[in-house]
Every structure is written in structure tokens, then in C-alpha cells.
PDB file of C-alpha atoms and ligand atoms in Angstrom:
ATOM      1  CA  MET A  29       0.000   0.000   0.000  1.00  0.00           C
ATOM      2  CA  SER A  30       1.467   3.358  -0.938  1.00  0.00           C
ATOM      3  CA  MET A  31       1.864   5.866   1.836  1.00  0.00           C
ATOM      4  CA  PRO A  32       0.208   9.260   1.466  1.00  0.00           C
ATOM      5  CA  SER A  33       2.807  11.986   1.517  1.00  0.00           C
ATOM      6  CA  TYR A  34       2.259  15.446   2.879  1.00  0.00           C
ATOM      7  CA  PRO A  35       4.464  18.442   2.128  1.00  0.00           C
ATOM      8  CA  ASP A  36       4.466  19.445   5.803  1.00  0.00           C
ATOM      9  CA  ILE A  37       6.097  16.173   6.915  1.00  0.00           C
ATOM     10  CA  SER A  38       9.898  16.080   6.772  1.00  0.00           C
ATOM     11  CA  ARG A  39      10.218  12.335   7.326  1.00  0.00           C
ATOM     12  CA  VAL A  40       8.372   9.265   8.487  1.00  0.00           C
ATOM     13  CA  LEU A  41       9.495   8.136  11.923  1.00  0.00           C
ATOM     14  CA  TYR A  42       7.363   4.974  12.113  1.00  0.00           C
ATOM     15  CA  THR A  43       5.455   3.489   9.217  1.00  0.00           C
ATOM     16  CA  ALA A  44       1.937   2.125   9.570  1.00  0.00           C
ATOM     17  CA  GLN A  45       3.403  -1.390   9.378  1.00  0.00           C
ATOM     18  CA  GLU A  46       5.975  -0.721  12.116  1.00  0.00           C
ATOM     19  CA  ILE A  47       3.246   0.701  14.337  1.00  0.00           C
ATOM     20  CA  GLU A  48       0.971  -2.275  13.663  1.00  0.00           C
ATOM     21  CA  ASP A  49       3.740  -4.717  14.577  1.00  0.00           C
ATOM     22  CA  ARG A  50       4.532  -2.902  17.820  1.00  0.00           C
ATOM     23  CA  VAL A  51       0.868  -2.525  18.775  1.00  0.00           C
ATOM     24  CA  LYS A  52       0.455  -6.292  18.396  1.00  0.00           C
ATOM     25  CA  GLU A  53       3.386  -6.884  20.753  1.00  0.00           C
ATOM     26  CA  LEU A  54       1.971  -4.473  23.319  1.00  0.00           C
ATOM     27  CA  ALA A  55      -1.486  -6.041  23.077  1.00  0.00           C
ATOM     28  CA  HIS A  56       0.026  -9.482  23.545  1.00  0.00           C
ATOM     29  CA  ALA A  57       1.874  -8.336  26.688  1.00  0.00           C
ATOM     30  CA  ILE A  58      -1.286  -6.800  28.130  1.00  0.00           C
ATOM     31  CA  SER A  59      -3.334  -9.903  27.320  1.00  0.00           C
ATOM     32  CA  GLN A  60      -0.832 -12.018  29.250  1.00  0.00           C
ATOM     33  CA  ASP A  61      -0.200  -9.642  32.150  1.00  0.00           C
ATOM     34  CA  PHE A  62      -3.871  -8.911  32.844  1.00  0.00           C
ATOM     35  CA  SER A  63      -5.339 -12.337  32.203  1.00  0.00           C
ATOM     36  CA  GLY A  64      -8.162 -13.035  34.653  1.00  0.00           C
ATOM     37  CA  GLN A  65      -8.475  -9.395  35.710  1.00  0.00           C
ATOM     38  CA  ASP A  66     -11.404  -7.027  35.272  1.00  0.00           C
ATOM     39  CA  VAL A  67      -9.717  -4.576  32.895  1.00  0.00           C
ATOM     40  CA  VAL A  68     -10.816  -1.119  31.769  1.00  0.00           C
ATOM     41  CA  LEU A  69      -8.824   0.571  29.022  1.00  0.00           C
ATOM     42  CA  ILE A  70      -9.153   4.316  29.538  1.00  0.00           C
ATOM     43  CA  GLY A  71      -8.248   6.414  26.510  1.00  0.00           C
ATOM     44  CA  VAL A  72      -7.008   9.927  27.205  1.00  0.00           C
ATOM     45  CA  LEU A  73      -8.730  12.105  24.622  1.00  0.00           C
ATOM     46  CA  ARG A  74      -8.095  13.083  22.046  1.00  0.00           C
ATOM     47  CA  GLY A  75      -4.713  11.897  20.818  1.00  0.00           C
ATOM     48  CA  SER A  76      -5.039   8.282  21.979  1.00  0.00           C
ATOM     49  CA  PHE A  77      -8.114   7.413  19.932  1.00  0.00           C
ATOM     50  CA  VAL A  78      -6.262   5.770  17.019  1.00  0.00           C
ATOM     51  CA  PHE A  79      -3.858   3.836  19.241  1.00  0.00           C
ATOM     52  CA  LEU A  80      -6.660   2.682  21.528  1.00  0.00           C
ATOM     53  CA  ALA A  81      -8.779   1.554  18.587  1.00  0.00           C
ATOM     54  CA  ASP A  82      -5.953  -0.585  17.194  1.00  0.00           C
ATOM     55  CA  LEU A  83      -4.678  -1.795  20.566  1.00  0.00           C
ATOM     56  CA  CYS A  84      -8.031  -2.998  21.877  1.00  0.00           C
ATOM     57  CA  ARG A  85      -8.675  -5.044  18.730  1.00  0.00           C
ATOM     58  CA  GLN A  86      -5.439  -6.972  19.263  1.00  0.00           C
ATOM     59  CA  ILE A  87      -6.106  -7.727  22.941  1.00  0.00           C
ATOM     60  CA  SER A  88      -7.329 -11.266  23.460  1.00  0.00           C
ATOM     61  CA  ILE A  89      -8.829 -10.951  26.950  1.00  0.00           C
ATOM     62  CA  PRO A  90     -12.126  -9.236  27.835  1.00  0.00           C
ATOM     63  CA  VAL A  91     -11.713  -5.489  28.409  1.00  0.00           C
ATOM     64  CA  ALA A  92     -14.049  -2.541  28.864  1.00  0.00           C
ATOM     65  CA  ILE A  93     -13.366   0.789  27.141  1.00  0.00           C
ATOM     66  CA  ASP A  94     -13.792   4.222  28.648  1.00  0.00           C
ATOM     67  CA  PHE A  95     -12.425   7.722  28.084  1.00  0.00           C
ATOM     68  CA  VAL A  96     -11.213  10.751  30.005  1.00  0.00           C
ATOM     69  CA  ALA A  97     -10.372  14.214  28.766  1.00  0.00           C
ATOM     70  CA  CYS A  98      -8.337  16.836  30.530  1.00  0.00           C
ATOM     71  CA  SER A  99      -6.605  20.114  29.957  1.00  0.00           C
ATOM     72  CA  SER A 100      -3.668  21.736  31.638  1.00  0.00           C
ATOM     73  CA  TYR A 101      -4.077  25.395  32.403  1.00  0.00           C
ATOM     74  CA  GLY A 102      -1.765  28.339  32.771  1.00  0.00           C
ATOM     75  CA  ALA A 103       1.981  28.644  32.588  1.00  0.00           C
ATOM     76  CA  SER A 104       2.177  27.098  36.042  1.00  0.00           C
ATOM     77  CA  SER A 105       1.081  23.784  34.561  1.00  0.00           C
ATOM     78  CA  VAL A 106       4.750  22.896  34.200  1.00  0.00           C
ATOM     79  CA  SER A 107       5.135  22.908  37.950  1.00  0.00           C
ATOM     80  CA  GLY A 108       2.396  20.343  38.385  1.00  0.00           C
ATOM     81  CA  GLY A 109      -0.991  19.993  39.936  1.00  0.00           C
ATOM     82  CA  ASN A 110      -2.804  22.117  37.416  1.00  0.00           C
ATOM     83  CA  LEU A 111      -4.752  19.657  35.382  1.00  0.00           C
ATOM     84  CA  SER A 112      -8.484  19.895  35.048  1.00  0.00           C
ATOM     85  CA  ILE A 113     -10.582  16.892  34.145  1.00  0.00           C
ATOM     86  CA  THR A 114     -12.982  18.035  31.448  1.00  0.00           C
ATOM     87  CA  LYS A 115     -14.546  14.594  30.957  1.00  0.00           C
ATOM     88  CA  ASP A 116     -14.515  11.905  33.609  1.00  0.00           C
ATOM     89  CA  VAL A 117     -14.888   8.190  32.963  1.00  0.00           C
ATOM     90  CA  SER A 118     -18.480   7.119  32.344  1.00  0.00           C
ATOM     91  CA  GLY A 119     -18.395   3.677  33.948  1.00  0.00           C
ATOM     92  CA  VAL A 120     -17.508   2.176  37.321  1.00  0.00           C
ATOM     93  CA  VAL A 121     -13.772   1.877  37.987  1.00  0.00           C
ATOM     94  CA  GLN A 122     -13.718   0.968  41.681  1.00  0.00           C
ATOM     95  CA  GLY A 123     -12.017  -2.380  42.221  1.00  0.00           C
ATOM     96  CA  ARG A 124     -11.075  -2.744  38.547  1.00  0.00           C
ATOM     97  CA  SER A 125      -7.708  -2.920  36.776  1.00  0.00           C
ATOM     98  CA  LEU A 126      -7.333   0.368  34.936  1.00  0.00           C
ATOM     99  CA  ILE A 127      -4.966   0.958  32.043  1.00  0.00           C
ATOM    100  CA  LEU A 128      -4.570   4.572  30.988  1.00  0.00           C
ATOM    101  CA  VAL A 129      -3.915   4.695  27.245  1.00  0.00           C
ATOM    102  CA  GLU A 130      -1.918   7.632  25.890  1.00  0.00           C
ATOM    103  CA  ASP A 131      -0.421   8.553  22.557  1.00  0.00           C
ATOM    104  CA  ILE A 132       2.596  10.366  24.023  1.00  0.00           C
ATOM    105  CA  VAL A 133       4.264  11.152  27.335  1.00  0.00           C
ATOM    106  CA  ASP A 134       6.086  14.448  27.188  1.00  0.00           C
ATOM    107  CA  THR A 135       6.572  16.410  30.440  1.00  0.00           C
ATOM    108  CA  GLY A 136       4.665  13.702  32.318  1.00  0.00           C
ATOM    109  CA  LEU A 137       2.249  16.191  33.855  1.00  0.00           C
ATOM    110  CA  THR A 138      -0.888  14.774  32.265  1.00  0.00           C
ATOM    111  CA  LEU A 139      -0.277  11.172  33.274  1.00  0.00           C
ATOM    112  CA  ARG A 140       1.047  11.959  36.726  1.00  0.00           C
ATOM    113  CA  GLU A 141      -2.088  13.903  37.559  1.00  0.00           C
ATOM    114  CA  LEU A 142      -4.421  11.491  35.810  1.00  0.00           C
ATOM    115  CA  LYS A 143      -2.924   8.541  37.636  1.00  0.00           C
ATOM    116  CA  LEU A 144      -3.451  10.258  40.992  1.00  0.00           C
ATOM    117  CA  PHE A 145      -6.994  11.121  39.970  1.00  0.00           C
ATOM    118  CA  MET A 146      -7.749   7.527  39.004  1.00  0.00           C
ATOM    119  CA  GLU A 147      -6.122   6.129  42.140  1.00  0.00           C
ATOM    120  CA  SER A 148      -8.479   8.272  44.221  1.00  0.00           C
ATOM    121  CA  LYS A 149     -11.385   6.232  42.832  1.00  0.00           C
ATOM    122  CA  GLN A 150     -10.187   3.085  44.633  1.00  0.00           C
ATOM    123  CA  PRO A 151      -9.463   0.877  41.631  1.00  0.00           C
ATOM    124  CA  HIS A 152      -7.674  -2.463  41.973  1.00  0.00           C
ATOM    125  CA  SER A 153      -4.698  -0.988  40.067  1.00  0.00           C
ATOM    126  CA  VAL A 154      -3.706   1.763  37.642  1.00  0.00           C
ATOM    127  CA  HIS A 155      -1.203   1.089  34.870  1.00  0.00           C
ATOM    128  CA  ILE A 156      -0.105   3.250  31.968  1.00  0.00           C
ATOM    129  CA  ILE A 157       0.557   2.473  28.328  1.00  0.00           C
ATOM    130  CA  SER A 158       1.804   5.058  25.873  1.00  0.00           C
ATOM    131  CA  LEU A 159       2.625   4.556  22.226  1.00  0.00           C
ATOM    132  CA  LEU A 160       5.349   7.188  22.342  1.00  0.00           C
ATOM    133  CA  ASP A 161       7.679   8.377  25.063  1.00  0.00           C
ATOM    134  CA  LYS A 162       9.818  11.506  24.899  1.00  0.00           C
ATOM    135  CA  PRO A 163      11.910  11.122  28.069  1.00  0.00           C
ATOM    136  CA  SER A 164      14.150  14.091  27.281  1.00  0.00           C
ATOM    137  CA  ARG A 165      11.190  16.399  27.973  1.00  0.00           C
ATOM    138  CA  ARG A 166      10.198  14.888  31.323  1.00  0.00           C
ATOM    139  CA  LYS A 167       9.463  17.290  34.198  1.00  0.00           C
ATOM    140  CA  MET A 168       7.320  14.991  36.350  1.00  0.00           C
ATOM    141  CA  GLU A 169       8.308  11.527  37.397  1.00  0.00           C
ATOM    142  CA  VAL A 170       5.809   9.001  36.111  1.00  0.00           C
ATOM    143  CA  THR A 171       6.101   5.265  35.595  1.00  0.00           C
ATOM    144  CA  VAL A 172       5.026   4.259  32.119  1.00  0.00           C
ATOM    145  CA  ASP A 173       4.436   0.518  32.259  1.00  0.00           C
ATOM    146  CA  TYR A 174       4.248  -0.125  28.514  1.00  0.00           C
ATOM    147  CA  ILE A 175       5.967   2.020  25.877  1.00  0.00           C
ATOM    148  CA  GLY A 176       5.675   1.564  22.136  1.00  0.00           C
ATOM    149  CA  PHE A 177       8.587   3.678  20.989  1.00  0.00           C
ATOM    150  CA  THR A 178      11.022   6.019  22.732  1.00  0.00           C
ATOM    151  CA  ILE A 179      11.525   9.044  20.512  1.00  0.00           C
ATOM    152  CA  PRO A 180      13.843  12.060  20.321  1.00  0.00           C
ATOM    153  CA  ASP A 181      12.625  15.585  21.038  1.00  0.00           C
ATOM    154  CA  GLU A 182      11.045  16.282  17.658  1.00  0.00           C
ATOM    155  CA  PHE A 183       7.567  17.500  16.752  1.00  0.00           C
ATOM    156  CA  VAL A 184       5.725  14.359  15.742  1.00  0.00           C
ATOM    157  CA  VAL A 185       2.254  14.082  14.247  1.00  0.00           C
ATOM    158  CA  GLY A 186      -0.020  11.399  12.851  1.00  0.00           C
ATOM    159  CA  TYR A 187      -1.666   8.242  14.222  1.00  0.00           C
ATOM    160  CA  GLY A 188      -3.744  10.440  16.539  1.00  0.00           C
ATOM    161  CA  LEU A 189      -1.184  13.150  17.249  1.00  0.00           C
ATOM    162  CA  ASP A 190      -1.919  16.619  15.955  1.00  0.00           C
ATOM    163  CA  TYR A 191      -0.537  20.027  15.295  1.00  0.00           C
ATOM    164  CA  ASP A 192      -3.373  22.546  15.640  1.00  0.00           C
ATOM    165  CA  GLU A 193      -5.875  19.697  15.122  1.00  0.00           C
ATOM    166  CA  ARG A 194      -4.281  18.700  11.811  1.00  0.00           C
ATOM    167  CA  PHE A 195      -2.523  15.451  10.862  1.00  0.00           C
ATOM    168  CA  ARG A 196      -4.274  13.182  13.400  1.00  0.00           C
ATOM    169  CA  HIS A 197      -5.528  10.992  10.565  1.00  0.00           C
ATOM    170  CA  LEU A 198      -2.129  10.146   9.067  1.00  0.00           C
ATOM    171  CA  PRO A 199      -1.594   6.369   9.252  1.00  0.00           C
ATOM    172  CA  TYR A 200       2.060   6.814  10.163  1.00  0.00           C
ATOM    173  CA  ILE A 201       4.017   8.922  12.662  1.00  0.00           C
ATOM    174  CA  GLY A 202       5.934  11.691  10.964  1.00  0.00           C
ATOM    175  CA  VAL A 203       8.163  14.575  11.924  1.00  0.00           C
ATOM    176  CA  LEU A 204       6.660  17.970  11.209  1.00  0.00           C
ATOM    177  CA  LYS A 205       8.778  20.474   9.316  1.00  0.00           C
ATOM    178  CA  PRO A 206       9.817  23.273  11.723  1.00  0.00           C
ATOM    179  CA  GLU A 207       8.570  25.958   9.316  1.00  0.00           C
ATOM    180  CA  VAL A 208       5.006  24.667   9.873  1.00  0.00           C
ATOM    181  CA  TYR A 209       4.969  25.404  13.601  1.00  0.00           C
ATOM    182  CA  ASN A 210       7.403  28.353  13.487  1.00  0.00           C
ATOM    183  CA  LYS A 211       5.110  30.333  11.185  1.00  0.00           C
TER     184      LYS A 211
HETATM  185  C1  PRP B 327      -0.947  15.451  24.579  1.00  0.00           C
HETATM  186  C2  PRP B 327      -0.896  13.948  24.786  1.00  0.00           C
HETATM  187  C3  PRP B 327      -0.891  13.822  26.267  1.00  0.00           C
HETATM  188  C4  PRP B 327      -0.149  15.048  26.722  1.00  0.00           C
HETATM  189  C5  PRP B 327       1.264  14.668  27.029  1.00  0.00           C
HETATM  190  O1  PRP B 327      -2.262  15.873  24.659  1.00  0.00           O
HETATM  191  O2  PRP B 327      -2.003  13.319  24.204  1.00  0.00           O
HETATM  192  O3  PRP B 327      -2.185  13.801  26.806  1.00  0.00           O
HETATM  193  O4  PRP B 327      -0.178  15.995  25.645  1.00  0.00           O
HETATM  194  O5  PRP B 327       1.978  15.791  27.475  1.00  0.00           O
HETATM  195  P1  PRP B 327       2.581  15.908  28.932  1.00  0.00           P
HETATM  196  O6  PRP B 327       3.297  14.646  29.236  1.00  0.00           O
HETATM  197  O7  PRP B 327       3.508  17.099  28.792  1.00  0.00           O
HETATM  198  O8  PRP B 327       1.454  16.187  29.875  1.00  0.00           O
HETATM  199  P2  PRP B 327      -2.753  17.297  24.172  1.00  0.00           P
HETATM  200  O9  PRP B 327      -2.855  18.223  25.333  1.00  0.00           O
HETATM  201  O10 PRP B 327      -1.917  17.753  23.007  1.00  0.00           O
HETATM  202  O11 PRP B 327      -4.235  17.003  23.710  1.00  0.00           O
HETATM  203  P3  PRP B 327      -4.773  16.001  22.575  1.00  0.00           P
HETATM  204  O12 PRP B 327      -4.558  14.605  23.096  1.00  0.00           O
HETATM  205  O13 PRP B 327      -6.208  16.342  22.461  1.00  0.00           O
HETATM  206  O14 PRP B 327      -3.996  16.261  21.307  1.00  0.00           O
END
């Protein structure tokens, strides 16, 4: 299958095939590690929607699906504690094995706060899976239990990730040309 090319993308970091292969491995690990548990996959909107959709279809144990949405506010968000939940989970999470599903961990603020928020609901456990990890940008310590790919500090888009709400639909993960976001 030919890959759509976009003039704003400088290079492809992970092809659709590479992502598919890695997602299968992650789904296999989760299916083994959580066998027999009452699992809820919780997608963090909006960037995780593509990853979650592919991941859940490769998982071979029963899982429920839910979503949260949040936004960080103000410049002080980098110092932590300033995350507002704009959409809470819809279903019951108490006593269940929760897996927060993210597209990318950057500073770590979002997942650190979300994990604390979920833990306050008295689940059985809270784990984290992220397709991408950018450890060089970390400001908050957070344990990411499953990582798809560790990436350098570049502006990546596609497979759910956006720049100004564009590029989420690309089937691959690409590096955005600096002139696009430096305009
Ligand atoms: C992105 C990503 C994570 C967060 C990671 O979301 O999906 O939720 O940023 O960054 P952090 O580790 O520095 O907190 P974004 O706010 O861009 O929203 P989106 O998912 O709707 O694109």
C-alpha cells in the first residue's frame, strides 16, 4: 500500500506497518499480564483514539473501554498539579484494573495527575501504556508501564497526534517540518 505523503512532513518516523507490529506486541503483553483481571482501558482524549482503537482489537482478553479528557491550564502547569478533568470516565472503575492509554508522554504532567486522579477512585490498580515516550522532555516523574517507541525531542504528528488539530488521521508517525509550527 502506498503511503500518502504530505508536504508538511519532513520524514516518516514509524510506518503504519511498524506501528501495527509494535501494537500487536503491546497487546500481547497486556493480554498475558492482565489475564483473569477485570480490565478497563481508559483512553485519554483526544490523541489516543487511534492507538486505543488498534490496541483494543489486538487484545485477546475481555476489556471494557472508557475515556477521560483533561486540559492543563496556565503557565504554572509545568510545575504540576494544574490539570483539570474536562470529561470523567463514564463507567464504574472501583475495584477494577485500569490501564490509561496515551499517545505520548512528554513532560509527564498529564499522566502523573491522571494517575493520581484515578487512584483516588479506589481501583484495583492503575497502569499506563503510551505509544510514544519523549523522556528528554520529562518534568514529572511518572512510571510508564508499557511504551511503544522512545523518541527524540522532535515535533511528531499522525496516528492520533496533531498540530493545531491537523494530521491526526495520518496512518504513520511523521516529523513535522519546523517551518510549519514556526510560522
Ligand atoms: C498530549 C498527549 C498527552 C499530553 C502529554 O495531549 O495526548 O495527553 O499531551 O503531554 P505531557 O506529558 O507534557 O502532559 P494534548 O494536550 O496535546 O491534547 P490532545 O490529546 O487532544 O492532542
